[in-house]
CSV table of C-alpha atoms and ligand atoms in Angstrom, one decimal:
chain,number,residue,atom,x,y,z
B,1,UNK,CA,-29.9,15.2,18.2
B,2,UNK,CA,-29.0,13.1,15.2
B,3,UNK,CA,-32.1,13.1,13.0
B,4,UNK,CA,-30.8,11.3,10.0
B,5,UNK,CA,-27.7,9.8,8.4
B,6,UNK,CA,-26.9,9.3,4.7
B,7,UNK,CA,-24.1,7.7,2.7
B,8,UNK,CA,-22.9,8.3,-0.7
B,9,UNK,CA,-20.4,6.7,-3.0
B,10,UNK,CA,-17.9,9.4,-4.2
B,11,UNK,CA,-14.5,9.2,-5.9
B,12,UNK,CA,-11.1,10.0,-4.5
B,13,UNK,CA,-8.0,11.7,-6.2
B,14,UNK,CA,-7.0,8.4,-7.6
B,15,UNK,CA,-10.4,8.0,-9.3
B,16,UNK,CA,-11.3,5.0,-7.0
B,17,UNK,CA,-14.6,4.9,-5.1
B,18,UNK,CA,-14.7,6.4,-1.6
B,19,UNK,CA,-17.5,7.2,0.8
B,20,UNK,CA,-19.1,10.3,2.2
B,21,UNK,CA,-21.4,10.3,5.2
B,22,UNK,CA,-23.8,13.1,6.0
B,23,UNK,CA,-25.4,13.6,9.4
B,24,UNK,CA,-28.5,15.7,9.9
B,25,UNK,CA,-29.0,17.2,13.3
B,26,UNK,CA,-31.3,19.9,14.6
B,27,UNK,CA,-28.6,22.4,13.9
B,28,UNK,CA,-27.7,21.5,10.3
B,29,UNK,CA,-26.0,18.9,8.1
B,30,UNK,CA,-22.5,17.8,8.5
B,31,UNK,CA,-20.4,15.5,6.3
B,32,UNK,CA,-17.1,13.7,6.2
B,33,UNK,CA,-15.3,11.8,3.6
B,34,UNK,CA,-12.4,9.3,4.0
B,35,UNK,CA,-9.1,9.0,2.0
B,36,UNK,CA,-7.4,5.7,1.0
B,37,UNK,CA,-3.8,4.7,1.0
B,38,UNK,CA,-1.7,3.1,-1.7
B,39,UNK,CA,1.2,2.0,0.3
B,40,UNK,CA,-0.7,0.8,3.4
B,41,UNK,CA,1.0,-0.6,6.5
B,42,UNK,CA,0.1,-4.3,7.3
B,43,UNK,CA,-1.1,-3.3,10.8
B,44,UNK,CA,-3.7,-0.7,9.7
B,45,UNK,CA,-7.4,-1.0,10.4
B,46,UNK,CA,-9.3,-2.5,7.5
B,47,UNK,CA,-10.7,-0.6,4.6
B,48,UNK,CA,-13.6,-2.4,3.0
B,49,UNK,CA,-14.9,-2.1,-0.6
B,50,UNK,CA,-17.6,0.5,-0.9
B,51,UNK,CA,-20.4,-1.9,-1.8
B,52,UNK,CA,-19.8,-3.7,1.5
B,53,UNK,CA,-19.6,-0.5,3.4
B,54,UNK,CA,-23.0,0.6,1.9
B,55,UNK,CA,-24.6,-2.7,3.1
B,56,UNK,CA,-23.0,-2.3,6.6
B,57,UNK,CA,-24.3,1.3,6.8
B,58,UNK,CA,-27.9,0.3,6.2
B,59,UNK,CA,-27.7,-2.3,9.0
B,60,UNK,CA,-26.1,0.0,11.6
B,61,UNK,CA,-27.8,3.2,10.7
B,62,UNK,CA,-30.8,3.1,12.9
B,63,UNK,CA,-28.5,2.7,16.0
B,64,UNK,CA,-27.3,6.3,15.5
B,65,UNK,CA,-30.7,8.1,14.9
B,66,UNK,CA,-31.8,9.9,18.1
B,67,UNK,CA,-28.3,10.0,19.6
B,68,UNK,CA,-26.8,13.2,21.0
B,69,UNK,CA,-24.1,14.3,18.5
B,70,UNK,CA,-22.3,16.3,21.2
B,71,UNK,CA,-21.3,12.8,22.8
B,72,UNK,CA,-19.0,12.2,19.8
B,73,UNK,CA,-16.8,9.9,21.9
B,74,UNK,CA,-19.8,7.9,22.8
B,75,UNK,CA,-20.7,7.6,19.1
B,76,UNK,CA,-17.1,6.3,18.5
B,77,UNK,CA,-17.5,3.7,21.5
B,78,UNK,CA,-20.7,2.5,19.8
B,79,UNK,CA,-18.9,2.2,16.4
B,80,UNK,CA,-16.2,0.0,18.2
B,81,UNK,CA,-18.9,-2.1,19.9
B,82,UNK,CA,-20.9,-2.6,16.7
B,83,UNK,CA,-17.8,-3.7,14.9
B,84,UNK,CA,-16.4,-6.0,17.6
B,85,UNK,CA,-13.1,-6.7,16.0
B,86,UNK,CA,-9.6,-5.5,16.7
B,87,UNK,CA,-9.1,-3.6,13.4
B,88,UNK,CA,-12.6,-2.7,12.1
B,89,UNK,CA,-12.7,-5.6,9.8
B,90,UNK,CA,-16.4,-6.1,10.0
B,91,UNK,CA,-17.6,-2.5,9.4
B,92,UNK,CA,-14.6,-1.1,7.6
B,93,UNK,CA,-12.5,1.9,8.9
B,94,UNK,CA,-13.8,3.9,6.1
B,95,UNK,CA,-17.3,3.6,7.5
B,96,UNK,CA,-16.4,4.1,11.1
B,97,UNK,CA,-14.2,7.1,10.6
B,98,UNK,CA,-16.6,8.8,8.2
B,99,UNK,CA,-19.4,8.5,10.9
B,100,UNK,CA,-17.0,9.5,13.6
B,101,UNK,CA,-15.7,12.6,11.8
B,102,UNK,CA,-19.1,13.7,10.6
B,103,UNK,CA,-20.4,13.3,14.2
B,104,UNK,CA,-17.6,15.4,15.5
B,105,UNK,CA,-18.3,18.0,12.9
B,106,UNK,CA,-21.9,18.1,14.0
B,107,UNK,CA,-20.8,18.4,17.7
B,108,UNK,CA,-18.7,21.4,17.0
B,109,UNK,CA,-20.7,23.0,14.2
B,110,UNK,CA,-18.0,22.2,11.6
B,111,UNK,CA,-15.1,23.6,13.7
B,112,UNK,CA,-13.3,20.4,14.7
B,113,UNK,CA,-10.2,22.3,15.5
B,114,UNK,CA,-12.1,23.0,18.8
B,115,UNK,CA,-12.3,19.4,20.0
B,116,UNK,CA,-9.7,20.4,22.5
B,117,UNK,CA,-10.2,23.7,24.2
B,118,UNK,CA,-8.8,26.3,22.0
B,119,UNK,CA,-6.0,28.4,23.7
B,120,UNK,CA,-4.7,32.0,22.8
B,121,UNK,CA,-1.5,31.9,20.6
B,122,UNK,CA,-2.4,28.7,18.7
B,123,UNK,CA,0.4,27.5,16.6
B,124,UNK,CA,-0.1,26.4,13.1
B,125,UNK,CA,1.7,23.4,11.7
B,126,UNK,CA,4.5,23.6,9.2
B,127,UNK,CA,3.5,21.6,6.1
B,128,UNK,CA,5.6,18.9,4.7
B,129,UNK,CA,5.2,18.7,0.8
B,130,UNK,CA,6.0,15.8,-1.5
B,131,UNK,CA,7.9,17.2,-4.6
B,132,UNK,CA,9.3,14.0,-6.2
B,133,UNK,CA,8.0,10.5,-5.8
B,134,UNK,CA,8.6,6.8,-6.6
B,135,UNK,CA,8.1,3.5,-4.9
B,136,UNK,CA,4.6,2.2,-4.8
B,137,UNK,CA,3.3,5.8,-5.5
B,138,UNK,CA,4.8,5.4,-9.0
B,139,UNK,CA,7.9,7.1,-10.3
B,140,UNK,CA,11.5,6.2,-11.1
B,141,UNK,CA,13.0,6.2,-7.6
B,142,UNK,CA,13.0,3.4,-5.1
B,143,UNK,CA,12.1,5.8,-2.3
B,144,UNK,CA,8.6,6.9,-2.1
B,145,UNK,CA,8.6,10.7,-1.3
B,146,UNK,CA,11.2,13.4,-1.4
B,147,UNK,CA,9.9,16.1,0.9
B,148,UNK,CA,10.4,19.8,1.7
B,149,UNK,CA,9.7,21.4,4.9
B,150,UNK,CA,9.4,25.3,4.6
B,151,UNK,CA,10.3,26.1,8.1
B,152,UNK,CA,11.2,29.8,7.4
B,153,UNK,CA,7.5,30.6,6.3
B,154,UNK,CA,5.6,33.2,8.3
B,155,UNK,CA,2.2,32.0,7.4
B,156,UNK,CA,0.6,28.8,6.0
B,157,UNK,CA,0.1,30.8,2.7
B,158,UNK,CA,3.7,31.5,2.5
B,159,UNK,CA,4.7,27.9,3.3
B,160,UNK,CA,2.5,26.6,0.3
B,161,UNK,CA,4.1,29.4,-1.9
B,162,UNK,CA,7.6,28.0,-1.1
B,163,UNK,CA,6.6,24.4,-1.6
B,164,UNK,CA,4.9,25.0,-4.9
B,165,UNK,CA,7.9,27.3,-6.2
B,166,UNK,CA,10.3,24.4,-5.4
B,167,UNK,CA,8.0,21.8,-6.9
B,168,UNK,CA,7.7,24.0,-10.2
B,169,UNK,CA,11.5,24.6,-10.5
B,170,UNK,CA,12.2,20.8,-10.0
B,171,UNK,CA,9.7,20.1,-12.8
B,172,UNK,CA,11.5,22.7,-15.0
B,173,UNK,CA,15.0,21.3,-14.1
B,174,UNK,CA,13.9,17.7,-14.8
B,175,UNK,CA,12.4,18.7,-18.2
B,176,UNK,CA,15.6,20.4,-19.2
B,177,UNK,CA,17.6,17.4,-18.2
B,178,UNK,CA,15.2,15.1,-20.0
B,179,UNK,CA,14.8,13.3,-16.8
B,180,UNK,CA,11.0,14.0,-16.4
B,181,UNK,CA,8.6,11.0,-16.6
B,182,UNK,CA,5.4,12.7,-15.5
B,183,UNK,CA,3.4,13.1,-12.2
B,184,UNK,CA,2.6,10.4,-9.9
B,185,UNK,CA,-0.5,9.5,-7.6
B,186,UNK,CA,0.3,12.5,-5.2
B,187,UNK,CA,1.2,14.9,-8.2
B,188,UNK,CA,4.8,14.6,-7.3
B,189,UNK,CA,7.4,14.5,-10.2
B,190,UNK,CA,8.5,11.1,-11.4
B,191,UNK,CA,12.0,11.2,-12.6
B,192,UNK,CA,14.5,8.9,-14.4
B,193,UNK,CA,17.1,10.0,-12.0
B,194,UNK,CA,18.2,7.5,-9.3
B,195,UNK,CA,17.5,8.3,-5.6
B,196,UNK,CA,20.9,9.8,-4.9
B,197,UNK,CA,21.0,12.0,-8.0
B,198,UNK,CA,17.4,13.0,-7.1
B,199,UNK,CA,18.7,14.2,-3.7
B,200,UNK,CA,21.6,16.1,-5.5
B,201,UNK,CA,19.1,17.9,-7.6
B,202,UNK,CA,16.6,18.7,-4.7
B,203,UNK,CA,19.5,20.0,-2.6
B,204,UNK,CA,20.6,22.3,-5.4
B,205,UNK,CA,17.1,23.5,-6.2
B,206,UNK,CA,16.1,24.2,-2.6
B,207,UNK,CA,19.4,25.9,-1.7
B,208,UNK,CA,17.9,29.5,-2.0
B,209,UNK,CA,14.9,28.6,0.3
B,210,UNK,CA,14.6,28.3,4.1
B,211,UNK,CA,13.6,24.6,3.8
B,212,UNK,CA,14.6,21.3,5.5
B,213,UNK,CA,14.6,18.2,3.4
B,214,UNK,CA,13.2,14.9,4.2
B,215,UNK,CA,12.4,11.4,2.7
B,216,UNK,CA,9.5,8.9,3.1
B,217,UNK,CA,11.6,5.8,2.4
B,218,UNK,CA,8.4,3.6,2.8
B,219,UNK,CA,10.9,0.9,3.4
B,220,UNK,CA,8.5,-2.0,3.7
B,221,UNK,CA,8.0,-1.8,0.0
B,222,UNK,CA,11.8,-2.4,-0.6
B,223,UNK,CA,12.0,-5.2,2.1
B,224,UNK,CA,11.8,-8.8,0.6
B,225,UNK,CA,11.7,-10.5,4.1
B,226,UNK,CA,15.5,-10.7,4.3
B,227,UNK,CA,17.0,-7.7,2.5
B,228,UNK,CA,16.2,-4.2,1.2
B,229,UNK,CA,16.2,-4.5,-2.6
B,230,UNK,CA,17.0,-1.2,-4.6
B,231,UNK,CA,16.1,-1.7,-8.2
B,232,UNK,CA,17.3,1.7,-9.3
B,233,UNK,CA,20.6,1.8,-7.3
B,234,UNK,CA,21.2,-1.9,-7.9
B,235,UNK,CA,21.7,-2.7,-4.3
B,236,UNK,CA,20.5,-5.4,-1.8
B,237,UNK,CA,21.1,-4.6,1.7
B,238,UNK,CA,20.9,-6.5,5.0
B,239,UNK,CA,19.1,-4.7,7.8
B,240,UNK,CA,22.4,-3.4,9.3
B,241,UNK,CA,23.7,-2.3,6.0
B,242,UNK,CA,20.3,-0.4,5.5
B,243,UNK,CA,20.9,1.4,8.9
B,244,UNK,CA,24.5,2.3,7.6
B,245,UNK,CA,23.1,3.5,4.2
B,246,UNK,CA,20.4,5.7,5.8
B,247,UNK,CA,22.8,7.1,8.2
B,248,UNK,CA,25.3,8.0,5.4
B,249,UNK,CA,22.5,9.5,3.2
B,250,UNK,CA,21.0,11.5,6.1
B,251,UNK,CA,24.4,12.9,7.0
B,252,UNK,CA,25.5,13.7,3.5
B,253,UNK,CA,22.4,15.4,2.4
B,254,UNK,CA,21.6,16.9,5.9
B,255,UNK,CA,18.2,15.4,6.0
B,256,UNK,CA,15.9,16.6,8.7
B,257,UNK,CA,12.9,14.2,8.4
B,258,UNK,CA,13.2,10.4,7.9
B,259,UNK,CA,9.9,8.4,7.6
B,260,UNK,CA,9.9,4.7,7.7
B,261,UNK,CA,13.7,4.3,6.9
B,262,UNK,CA,13.4,0.7,8.2
B,263,UNK,CA,10.5,-1.8,7.3
B,264,UNK,CA,7.3,-2.0,9.3
B,265,UNK,CA,8.5,-4.7,11.9
B,266,UNK,CA,12.1,-3.6,12.3
B,267,UNK,CA,11.9,-2.1,15.7
B,268,UNK,CA,15.5,-3.0,16.4
B,269,UNK,CA,17.0,-1.2,13.5
B,270,UNK,CA,14.6,1.7,14.1
B,271,UNK,CA,16.0,2.0,17.7
B,272,UNK,CA,19.6,1.9,16.4
B,273,UNK,CA,18.9,4.5,13.9
B,274,UNK,CA,17.0,6.6,16.4
B,275,UNK,CA,20.1,6.4,18.6
B,276,UNK,CA,22.4,7.5,16.0
B,277,UNK,CA,20.3,10.2,14.4
B,278,UNK,CA,17.5,11.1,16.6
B,279,UNK,CA,19.0,14.3,18.2
B,280,UNK,CA,19.2,16.0,14.8
B,281,UNK,CA,16.6,14.3,12.7
B,282,UNK,CA,12.9,13.4,13.1
B,283,UNK,CA,12.7,9.6,12.7
B,284,UNK,CA,9.0,9.1,12.0
B,285,UNK,CA,7.2,5.8,12.2
B,286,UNK,CA,4.2,5.4,9.7
B,287,UNK,CA,3.8,1.8,8.7
B,288,UNK,CA,5.8,1.0,11.9
B,289,UNK,CA,3.0,2.3,14.1
B,290,UNK,CA,-0.1,2.4,11.9
B,291,UNK,CA,-1.5,5.0,14.4
B,292,UNK,CA,-2.0,2.0,16.8
B,293,UNK,CA,-1.7,2.5,20.5
B,294,UNK,CA,-0.1,-0.9,21.2
B,295,UNK,CA,2.5,-0.5,18.5
B,296,UNK,CA,3.2,3.0,19.8
B,297,UNK,CA,3.7,1.8,23.3
B,298,UNK,CA,6.2,-0.9,22.0
B,299,UNK,CA,8.0,2.0,20.1
B,300,UNK,CA,8.2,4.1,23.2
B,301,UNK,CA,9.6,1.3,25.2
B,302,UNK,CA,12.3,0.6,22.7
B,303,UNK,CA,13.1,4.2,22.0
B,304,UNK,CA,12.4,3.2,18.3
B,305,UNK,CA,11.6,6.7,17.0
B,306,UNK,CA,11.1,10.2,18.1
B,307,UNK,CA,8.1,10.8,15.9
B,308,UNK,CA,4.8,9.2,14.8
B,309,UNK,CA,2.6,9.8,11.7
B,310,UNK,CA,-0.9,10.1,12.6
B,311,UNK,CA,-3.5,8.8,10.1
B,312,UNK,CA,-6.9,8.5,11.6
B,313,UNK,CA,-8.0,5.9,9.1
B,314,UNK,CA,-5.3,3.6,10.2
B,315,UNK,CA,-7.0,3.2,13.5
B,316,UNK,CA,-10.8,3.9,12.6
B,317,UNK,CA,-12.2,6.5,14.8
B,318,UNK,CA,-11.4,10.1,15.9
B,319,UNK,CA,-11.4,9.1,19.6
B,320,UNK,CA,-8.9,6.3,19.0
B,321,UNK,CA,-6.6,8.6,17.0
B,322,UNK,CA,-7.0,11.3,19.7
B,323,UNK,CA,-5.8,8.7,22.3
B,324,UNK,CA,-2.8,7.8,20.2
B,325,UNK,CA,-1.9,11.5,20.0
B,326,UNK,CA,-2.2,11.8,23.8
B,327,UNK,CA,-0.1,8.9,24.5
B,328,UNK,CA,2.6,10.1,21.9
B,329,UNK,CA,2.6,13.7,23.3
B,330,UNK,CA,2.8,12.6,26.8
B,331,UNK,CA,6.1,10.7,26.1
B,332,UNK,CA,7.5,13.6,24.2
B,333,UNK,CA,7.1,12.2,20.6
B,334,UNK,CA,6.7,14.5,17.7
B,335,UNK,CA,3.3,13.9,16.1
B,336,UNK,CA,2.8,14.5,12.3
B,337,UNK,CA,-0.9,14.2,11.1
B,338,UNK,CA,-0.8,13.0,7.6
B,339,UNK,CA,-2.9,12.7,4.4
B,340,UNK,CA,-3.2,9.5,2.3
B,341,UNK,CA,-2.4,9.3,-1.4
B,342,UNK,CA,-6.0,8.7,-2.5
B,343,UNK,CA,-7.4,12.0,-1.0
B,344,UNK,CA,-10.9,13.6,-1.0
B,345,UNK,CA,-11.7,17.2,-0.9
B,346,UNK,CA,-12.3,16.9,2.8
B,347,UNK,CA,-10.2,19.1,5.0
B,348,UNK,CA,-10.6,17.7,8.5
B,349,UNK,CA,-6.9,16.9,8.7
B,350,UNK,CA,-6.1,20.5,8.9
B,351,UNK,CA,-8.4,21.2,11.9
B,352,UNK,CA,-7.1,18.1,13.7
B,353,UNK,CA,-3.5,19.2,13.2
B,354,UNK,CA,-4.4,22.5,15.0
B,355,UNK,CA,-6.4,20.7,17.7
B,356,UNK,CA,-3.5,18.4,18.4
B,357,UNK,CA,-0.9,21.2,18.5
B,358,UNK,CA,1.0,19.3,15.8
B,359,UNK,CA,4.3,21.0,14.7
B,360,UNK,CA,4.1,19.5,11.3
B,361,UNK,CA,1.4,18.4,8.8
B,362,UNK,CA,2.0,16.1,5.8
B,363,UNK,CA,-0.1,16.9,2.9
B,364,UNK,CA,0.3,17.0,-0.9
B,365,UNK,CA,0.9,20.3,-2.5
B,366,UNK,CA,-1.4,20.3,-5.4
B,367,UNK,CA,-4.8,18.7,-6.3
B,368,UNK,CA,-7.2,17.6,-3.8
B,369,UNK,CA,-4.7,18.0,-1.0
B,370,UNK,CA,-4.8,21.8,-1.5
B,371,UNK,CA,-8.1,21.8,0.5
B,372,UNK,CA,-6.2,20.9,3.7
B,373,UNK,CA,-3.7,23.7,3.2
B,374,UNK,CA,-6.3,26.2,2.1
B,375,UNK,CA,-8.2,25.3,5.3
B,376,UNK,CA,-5.2,26.2,7.3
B,377,UNK,CA,-5.0,29.5,5.4
B,378,UNK,CA,-8.6,30.2,6.2
B,379,UNK,CA,-8.2,29.3,9.8
B,380,UNK,CA,-5.1,31.6,10.1
B,381,UNK,CA,-7.4,34.5,9.2
B,382,UNK,CA,-10.2,33.4,11.4
B,383,UNK,CA,-8.4,32.6,14.7
B,384,UNK,CA,-7.0,35.4,16.7
B,385,UNK,CA,-3.3,35.5,17.9
B,386,UNK,CA,-1.8,32.7,15.8
B,387,UNK,CA,1.8,31.9,15.1
B,388,UNK,CA,3.6,29.3,13.0
B,389,UNK,CA,5.0,26.3,15.0
B,390,UNK,CA,8.8,26.1,15.4
B,391,UNK,CA,10.6,23.1,14.0
B,392,UNK,CA,10.5,20.5,16.9
B,393,UNK,CA,14.3,19.7,16.8
P,401,PGA,P1,-0.3,6.0,1.4
P,401,PGA,O1,1.0,6.1,2.0
P,401,PGA,O2,-0.1,5.7,0.0
P,401,PGA,O3,-0.7,4.6,2.1
P,401,PGA,O4,-1.2,7.0,1.7
P,401,PGA,C1,1.6,7.5,2.1
P,401,PGA,C2,2.8,7.4,3.1
P,401,PGA,O5,3.4,6.3,3.1
P,401,PGA,O6,3.0,8.3,3.8
P,402,ZN,ZN1,4.7,7.0,4.9
């Protein structure tokens, strides 16, 4: 039974306030803290400022005391009911998700990878690591994240080693070329090189490793309502020119993973791109879907993508994110659980990626994000008969 709930104001990796909730049950104390995005989608659930969350918490706290934590889905329904809006704009997704995850932690005594019945031979997700960055995450490039996917790794530990080696070599190369600006919000390198020269360098440096390359274009931040505006490359593209440009880049650099290559409401261009490239490349919708079941259904109907980013704080409770995962998997979509750029040291994303049988997980490769990857390394040792997932395409 839930005996007590507490809330604290903590700080995330960007140094901005975040919250942590702690739930006390008869069995122990269980906490959860929630990350925050920098390049958020406009259809995400609402994150509220910490002071408002603290006030909201004191109003709703009594409703949870005495409840059975094992009914974590019931707790999530209560959160939805107390909020009463479509997008958690009254309570704040940061409040609802922190209670939701802390409660699931209590229900499974910290092992939330068990929310779905564990099977023998569990597959561990291949990490996707951000090595060079730009866009709203700061950096020189227009595109937000240049990504490596170490598909040849035999364990999560080896995957981290490969990603970090590539990241370190890139830093060294950029320094030698005098093209290094520094590190951005996700600890990815910021470079003076333009987006295409960055891809040339990334292709060269990663040549010796068994990795696939990807980009999170975060295209909504290039979109001015009519055109995609590239400051660094000096281009201004219509939606159909953007489709052509992305196709050309994906083919030339043999990209495997394309996240948000089109702005968040461009279902039609997503569909065209998915038609052209979707057999060989993962076309993942992040801002396009915002982990929202209605938007996902629209994407499925239109064959807009073959993959979906899952960020539980875009929707507000674990049960709601779980439902989105269920719908996506039922329709053969590739799910990619993802961190946010303002992370906490909490590692629940790693557990959920296992519970959901995700073939990939998107997480940073240094700083606070190491906690997720370290959790995968820990679970790899703890769970019998494990193997790394295969690339989904
Ligand atoms: P975020 O976005 O800064 O909102 O976390 C990261 C991403 O676009 O994947
Ligand atoms: Zn993204």
